[in-house]
XYZ file of C-alpha atoms in Angstrom:
505
model
C 35.883 204.734 47.973
C 37.570 201.365 49.453
C 41.287 201.334 51.403
C 42.716 198.575 49.485
C 44.898 200.819 46.891
C 45.245 200.345 43.022
C 47.466 197.064 42.398
C 46.700 195.286 45.710
C 42.837 194.191 45.284
C 42.512 190.142 45.380
C 40.001 188.739 43.303
C 38.517 186.870 46.082
C 38.134 189.794 48.041
C 34.976 191.931 48.719
C 36.675 195.346 47.046
C 37.660 192.755 43.965
C 33.930 191.952 43.711
C 33.097 195.291 43.600
C 35.155 195.847 40.871
C 34.408 193.169 38.755
C 30.954 193.706 39.326
C 31.523 197.849 38.164
C 33.365 196.757 35.100
C 30.742 194.057 33.810
C 27.834 196.676 34.511
C 29.939 199.175 32.351
C 31.130 197.179 29.909
C 27.340 195.320 29.605
C 25.781 198.359 28.205
C 27.841 199.075 25.635
C 27.513 194.923 24.681
C 24.104 194.920 24.760
C 23.322 197.607 22.955
C 25.450 196.143 19.908
C 24.131 192.787 20.154
C 20.449 193.724 20.065
C 20.012 196.912 17.914
C 20.351 194.680 14.846
C 17.091 193.038 16.275
C 15.216 195.979 16.875
C 15.969 197.486 13.158
C 12.729 196.408 11.444
C 10.625 197.596 14.364
C 12.769 201.035 14.553
C 12.053 201.507 10.705
C 8.082 200.848 10.930
C 7.610 203.069 13.917
C 9.552 205.877 12.792
C 8.831 205.445 8.989
C 12.274 205.449 7.918
C 13.959 203.948 5.108
C 16.537 201.778 4.621
C 19.333 204.140 5.023
C 18.466 205.423 8.405
C 18.805 202.126 9.808
C 22.080 202.235 8.186
C 22.920 205.403 10.089
C 20.940 203.853 13.428
C 24.162 201.361 13.555
C 26.841 203.265 11.717
C 26.156 206.349 14.444
C 27.183 204.867 17.189
C 29.906 202.647 15.703
C 31.284 205.834 13.844
C 32.118 207.663 16.696
C 33.225 204.854 19.265
C 35.733 203.770 16.308
C 37.037 207.370 15.939
C 37.574 208.025 19.349
C 38.476 204.820 21.279
C 42.025 205.286 21.071
C 41.689 208.511 22.502
C 39.509 207.230 25.224
C 41.925 205.137 26.441
C 44.543 207.804 26.345
C 42.405 209.936 28.609
C 41.841 207.664 31.145
C 46.007 206.488 31.767
C 46.359 210.678 31.989
C 43.235 211.862 34.111
C 42.278 208.747 35.949
C 41.005 205.489 34.405
C 37.861 205.311 37.271
C 37.135 209.309 36.543
C 37.264 208.645 32.805
C 35.076 205.439 33.133
C 32.486 207.046 35.199
C 32.297 209.820 33.162
C 31.546 207.342 30.018
C 28.877 205.632 31.866
C 27.234 208.836 33.058
C 27.367 209.748 28.821
C 26.235 206.719 27.729
C 23.140 206.492 29.827
C 21.880 209.833 29.010
C 22.839 209.393 25.415
C 20.832 206.095 25.792
C 17.755 208.573 27.421
C 18.036 210.561 24.201
C 17.610 207.645 22.178
C 14.868 206.443 24.180
C 12.890 209.418 23.816
C 13.641 210.252 19.878
C 10.648 211.520 18.209
C 12.129 210.844 14.546
C 15.150 209.234 12.835
C 17.198 212.109 12.915
C 16.905 212.696 16.581
C 17.816 208.649 17.226
C 20.790 208.846 14.607
C 22.513 212.288 16.694
C 21.822 210.418 20.125
C 23.402 207.393 18.763
C 26.386 208.956 17.793
C 26.882 210.512 21.183
C 26.589 206.931 22.509
C 29.355 206.079 20.685
C 31.243 209.145 22.581
C 30.092 207.377 25.775
C 31.551 203.786 24.236
C 34.614 205.333 23.894
C 35.101 206.407 27.404
C 34.111 203.385 29.091
C 35.079 200.955 26.685
C 39.088 200.895 26.997
C 38.333 201.848 30.695
C 36.505 198.799 31.639
C 39.755 196.178 31.228
C 42.124 199.344 32.078
C 40.472 199.098 35.437
C 40.938 195.455 36.081
C 44.399 195.551 35.086
C 45.225 198.608 37.382
C 43.042 197.556 40.371
C 44.167 193.605 40.620
C 47.305 192.370 42.183
C 49.769 190.970 39.705
C 48.756 187.156 40.756
C 45.179 187.887 40.319
C 44.866 189.752 37.084
C 44.417 186.682 35.169
C 41.624 185.286 36.854
C 40.031 189.023 37.346
C 40.016 189.077 33.490
C 38.411 185.800 33.797
C 35.841 186.259 35.774
C 35.368 189.787 33.830
C 34.988 188.122 30.140
C 32.864 185.478 31.956
C 30.428 187.103 33.222
C 30.389 189.480 29.784
C 29.864 186.322 27.926
C 26.787 185.535 29.848
C 25.730 189.040 28.967
C 26.315 188.556 25.496
C 24.110 185.009 25.765
C 21.248 186.846 27.148
C 21.481 189.877 25.338
C 19.088 188.181 22.399
C 16.619 187.161 24.671
C 16.596 190.263 26.762
C 16.468 192.825 23.552
C 13.665 190.286 21.573
C 11.564 190.848 24.610
C 11.883 194.321 24.955
C 11.436 195.006 21.654
C 8.233 192.251 21.278
C 7.091 193.737 24.532
C 7.515 197.251 26.115
C 8.936 198.556 22.751
C 12.235 199.029 20.914
C 12.558 202.264 22.780
C 13.673 200.400 26.325
C 16.392 198.916 24.542
C 17.822 202.106 25.047
C 16.186 203.334 28.296
C 17.376 199.893 30.149
C 20.677 201.637 30.222
C 19.556 204.481 32.597
C 18.776 201.922 35.382
C 21.989 200.136 34.895
C 24.186 203.511 35.108
C 22.357 204.299 37.985
C 24.169 201.551 39.917
C 27.087 201.684 38.042
C 28.575 204.712 38.502
C 28.232 205.013 42.054
C 29.556 201.957 42.944
C 32.444 202.834 40.742
C 33.266 205.993 42.801
C 32.804 203.959 46.056
C 34.462 201.282 45.657
C 36.987 201.119 42.676
C 40.320 202.667 42.930
C 41.451 205.462 40.784
C 45.136 204.521 38.954
C 46.845 206.543 36.053
C 49.860 205.710 33.969
C 52.697 207.802 35.694
C 54.510 208.225 32.343
C 51.489 209.478 30.368
C 52.714 212.651 29.012
C 52.638 215.006 25.778
C 49.602 216.482 24.244
C 46.378 214.341 22.637
C 46.466 213.816 19.174
C 42.773 215.569 19.095
C 43.539 216.778 15.305
C 44.707 213.093 15.014
C 41.180 211.635 16.193
C 39.127 214.014 14.196
C 40.633 213.653 10.853
C 40.151 210.279 11.317
C 36.264 210.323 12.443
C 35.525 212.913 9.742
C 37.133 210.560 6.741
C 35.036 207.282 8.205
C 32.270 209.756 8.370
C 32.470 210.655 4.768
C 33.187 207.230 3.289
C 29.944 206.031 4.896
C 27.924 209.056 3.953
C 29.019 208.350 0.479
C 28.185 204.730 0.561
C 24.854 204.845 2.289
C 23.468 207.994 0.480
C 24.683 206.114 -2.891
C 21.476 204.315 -3.309
C 19.146 207.047 -3.165
C 21.108 209.684 -4.681
C 23.458 208.244 -7.024
C 26.384 209.792 -8.385
C 25.461 213.257 -7.205
C 28.173 216.043 -5.995
C 27.277 215.507 -2.374
C 28.033 211.668 -2.629
C 30.832 212.213 -5.169
C 32.400 215.434 -3.068
C 32.135 213.215 0.035
C 33.716 210.218 -0.924
C 36.506 212.159 -2.617
C 36.957 214.447 0.885
C 37.016 211.217 2.699
C 39.772 209.779 0.880
C 41.671 213.173 1.251
C 41.018 213.143 5.031
C 42.467 209.787 5.327
C 45.507 210.245 3.609
C 45.793 213.383 5.337
C 45.391 210.934 8.638
C 48.210 208.796 7.641
C 50.233 212.019 6.893
C 49.660 213.439 10.253
C 49.744 210.467 12.364
C 53.480 210.232 10.989
C 54.880 213.633 11.823
C 53.106 213.933 15.078
C 55.562 213.659 18.001
C 52.668 211.717 19.989
C 50.373 210.600 17.559
C 47.037 208.425 18.419
C 48.006 205.622 15.964
C 51.748 205.385 16.372
C 52.769 204.315 12.322
C 56.169 202.658 14.485
C 53.577 199.818 15.701
C 53.200 198.627 12.365
C 57.021 198.075 11.859
C 56.153 194.448 13.172
C 54.647 192.631 9.905
C 52.993 190.273 12.363
C 50.722 193.043 13.798
C 50.196 194.598 10.603
C 48.879 191.203 8.664
C 46.937 190.110 11.752
C 45.253 193.633 11.739
C 44.613 193.117 7.956
C 42.908 190.044 8.332
C 40.514 191.561 11.131
C 39.298 194.237 8.898
C 38.248 191.417 6.723
C 36.811 189.140 9.087
C 34.704 191.823 10.965
C 33.845 193.567 7.802
C 31.918 190.385 6.892
C 30.509 189.943 10.199
C 29.103 193.580 10.709
C 27.528 192.945 7.328
C 26.316 189.461 8.597
C 24.705 190.589 11.514
C 23.081 193.479 10.193
C 21.810 192.011 7.263
C 20.659 188.266 8.976
C 18.457 189.814 11.978
C 16.556 191.536 9.321
C 16.328 188.785 7.009
C 14.886 186.347 9.782
C 12.385 188.822 10.399
C 11.406 190.316 7.079
C 11.868 186.889 5.107
C 11.539 184.108 7.684
C 8.788 185.299 9.671
C 10.336 185.519 13.338
C 9.297 188.110 15.950
C 12.057 190.065 17.071
C 12.663 187.833 20.307
C 12.543 184.999 17.696
C 15.427 186.455 15.511
C 17.443 187.012 18.493
C 16.941 183.470 20.014
C 17.550 181.977 16.572
C 21.291 183.749 16.473
C 22.203 182.551 20.089
C 23.902 179.332 19.080
C 26.769 181.236 17.752
C 27.092 183.341 21.537
C 26.680 180.144 23.439
C 29.457 178.305 21.059
C 31.566 180.855 21.928
C 30.943 181.477 25.252
C 31.611 177.795 25.737
C 34.736 177.085 23.824
C 36.227 180.267 23.029
C 39.084 179.279 26.198
C 39.426 175.871 24.419
C 40.305 177.261 21.488
C 42.870 179.569 22.760
C 44.556 176.990 24.681
C 44.921 175.122 21.292
C 46.317 177.685 19.408
C 49.099 178.309 22.563
C 49.571 174.874 21.311
C 49.834 174.480 17.511
C 50.305 178.377 16.979
C 47.538 180.720 15.386
C 48.572 180.575 11.807
C 45.831 177.038 11.538
C 43.084 178.512 13.710
C 43.132 181.740 11.651
C 42.897 180.124 8.294
C 40.701 177.702 9.073
C 37.920 179.818 11.206
C 37.424 182.194 9.048
C 36.773 179.328 6.250
C 34.020 177.968 8.614
C 32.503 180.875 9.230
C 32.773 181.509 5.626
C 30.606 177.935 5.070
C 27.955 179.037 7.492
C 27.262 182.635 5.871
C 26.715 180.499 2.817
C 24.371 178.064 4.174
C 22.452 180.946 5.658
C 21.060 181.329 1.931
C 18.780 178.664 2.929
C 16.844 180.457 4.822
C 13.382 181.503 3.244
C 9.778 181.994 3.852
C 8.176 179.618 6.837
C 11.761 178.983 7.961
C 10.079 180.136 11.825
C 8.541 177.010 12.254
C 10.499 174.341 14.548
C 11.368 172.399 11.079
C 12.706 175.702 9.055
C 14.849 176.351 12.284
C 16.318 172.805 12.517
C 16.917 172.297 8.719
C 17.995 175.840 7.905
C 18.584 178.188 10.536
C 20.654 176.213 13.056
C 23.369 174.602 10.804
C 24.111 177.884 9.755
C 24.257 179.852 12.933
C 25.845 176.531 14.365
C 29.090 176.467 11.601
C 29.201 180.511 12.212
C 30.014 180.014 15.931
C 32.656 177.314 15.498
C 34.175 179.464 12.956
C 33.987 182.472 15.579
C 35.071 180.579 18.196
C 38.154 178.866 16.373
C 39.587 182.147 15.227
C 38.652 185.071 17.691
C 40.862 184.336 20.691
C 43.489 183.116 18.727
C 43.091 186.537 16.808
C 43.475 188.530 19.881
C 46.514 186.838 21.328
C 48.432 186.866 18.136
C 47.610 190.846 17.800
C 49.193 191.008 22.003
C 51.971 188.891 21.147
C 52.966 190.746 17.853
C 54.389 193.803 19.780
C 56.251 194.514 23.018
C 54.263 193.850 26.369
C 54.353 197.402 27.041
C 52.260 198.436 24.148
C 49.815 195.434 24.498
C 47.193 198.241 25.695
C 48.080 200.331 22.580
C 47.906 196.622 19.954
C 44.653 195.945 21.693
C 42.880 199.417 21.184
C 44.074 199.799 17.447
C 42.564 196.308 16.913
C 39.412 197.190 18.338
C 38.978 200.205 16.073
C 39.994 198.034 12.854
C 37.440 196.124 13.959
C 34.407 198.546 14.756
C 36.094 200.868 11.564
C 35.311 197.496 9.336
C 31.884 196.425 10.430
C 31.027 200.555 10.037
C 32.131 200.270 6.225
C 30.568 196.927 5.687
C 27.189 198.257 6.914
C 27.541 201.216 4.634
C 28.713 199.199 1.640
C 26.964 195.969 1.559
C 23.558 197.459 0.784
C 24.681 199.481 -2.002
C 26.800 196.603 -3.306
C 23.926 193.916 -2.982
C 21.576 196.567 -4.731
C 18.959 196.911 -1.608
C 16.748 199.788 -2.478
C 15.600 202.698 0.219
C 12.593 200.325 0.995
C 14.157 197.284 0.740
C 13.736 195.884 4.207
C 9.814 196.330 4.077
C 9.387 193.728 1.180
C 10.285 190.188 1.549
C 11.141 189.272 -1.826
C 13.224 192.265 -2.872
C 15.183 191.606 0.525
C 15.551 187.966 0.035
C 17.227 188.834 -3.376
C 19.441 191.341 -1.910
C 20.632 189.082 0.821
C 21.331 186.454 -1.652
C 24.002 188.636 -3.524
C 25.282 189.959 0.019
C 25.920 186.629 2.018
C 28.549 185.251 -0.498
C 30.114 188.726 -0.517
C 30.783 188.454 3.344
C 31.931 184.892 2.725
C 34.327 186.304 0.247
C 35.825 188.801 2.487
C 35.983 185.415 5.139
C 38.074 183.702 2.644
C 40.048 186.463 1.923
C 40.971 186.593 5.569
C 41.662 182.764 5.760
C 44.321 183.262 2.625
C 45.982 186.461 4.201
C 46.284 184.538 7.654
C 47.886 181.340 5.785
C 50.268 183.299 3.553
C 51.389 185.772 6.381
C 50.775 184.493 9.906
C 53.573 182.743 11.315
C 54.173 181.267 14.902
C 57.192 182.795 16.916
C 58.661 180.816 19.478
C 57.244 181.333 22.951
C 58.370 182.269 26.229
C 56.110 182.662 28.762
C 57.123 185.516 31.365
C 55.436 185.222 34.961
C 51.374 185.103 35.273
C 49.438 185.056 31.955
C 47.551 188.180 31.206
C 44.342 187.505 28.989
C 43.263 189.980 27.243
C 39.741 190.850 25.344
C 38.535 192.963 22.460
C 35.937 193.322 20.153
C 33.121 190.881 20.332
C 35.686 188.066 22.208
C 33.925 186.569 25.344
C 36.777 184.578 26.891
C 40.194 185.407 25.163
C 43.457 183.326 25.363
C 46.274 184.238 27.448
C 49.042 186.638 25.240
C 51.927 184.971 24.294
C 55.621 186.560 24.594
C 57.367 186.383 21.377
C 61.363 185.814 20.878
C 62.301 188.420 18.569
C 65.374 188.866 16.141
C 67.967 191.077 15.596
C 65.268 193.301 13.664
C 62.597 193.515 16.210
C 60.528 191.113 14.453
C 58.801 188.258 15.947
C 61.114 184.796 15.309
C 59.587 182.339 12.586
C 59.473 179.176 12.397
């Protein structure tokens, strides 16, 4: 291990570069799998002979365990060592990826994807935590900027890499490529990244809360995915009722535990609660959009896997180039306008997706129909993602910023999970819809207005509930990043009134 202790590493030093490399490699594994899996779905379905429900589970098995365990993963790192838990997560993720790559059938693939989510829950919160704990306070903003910048480049090349792998060596290499990445990441972390812990971490882990939360999500997801094929069967109704009851039990449990995974007190901030409701709306819409659009481009428009991934690339490029500028603008004018306008732009782009049809894999079809839609969606995400992250962090005390980021991350994952499960049911997609261009196109035209409606709902909630607190900067800005953001804005410290609420203008 390097000689420089945690909290003293400088960004320009050799130890600093090793830490950046390690965290970028680790987070990129989880990021790339989440960005390329949708492109691979039609080929997976064809090769394994699965129906639409199995493809939904291929996406949701990962999201389910990740959303249910990510807060617990962060707590484990604080207690037992962030580097240790990060390395365990990297090895776990790579092992599960190997199982995905050699899966002989859909059932094994889905189980391995669930195991991947467990690994992601261990390494995802540890990636940024290692940077915050390892670098000198004066260099943390720069280090996080380097981490998020390189992560943005990884997100940008993801569609190329994923599409090339699917069309070339095959979809299994989308997962197998994680094995050599982990073989580099884990030894570098053990050799060059200093260990760090939270000396104030105490109390028992809320394992029961994590189990209740994950099971509630699993049962509701099962009911939504299986309903099109099984109808109102006893299994579907029982799962739905059981999921709701477990969700209620989870809320009651968290209220009573001394050290809950999801402390109810954090929701005493009305701003924090409101922004997380906006997050649920926005990321539910995005989850449904990304799941369905990659299939639409291949099944209906006629793109290859590489072509579909490349076609969606402008969204990522716009976020990479302009998210930092958007965050700075939100600092000047406040989050209310960006969080209102951004979802409206994204909703407009989703409605423009309805113009895509057969033959749009041509250059003229792309320029006329695909590019305007993905560009407008990208502008919407540029406008809203960085301010959303910054507002979440500014809505709570600085000491709870990590918890706030984790809750927002989990909310976004859970929203995407439910959307992928529910949209095919609501849009009337049959089990074989993704094999029939006409049937899928018709269902897509019913689904996209629902996604756009969720975006509009998020916009309205933001306009009504989000307020701009007077801002006081405390030392160096410390940018943070949660789900799907490539370059985030520095969080702002709100002035609070006598009730502990952010001040209102």
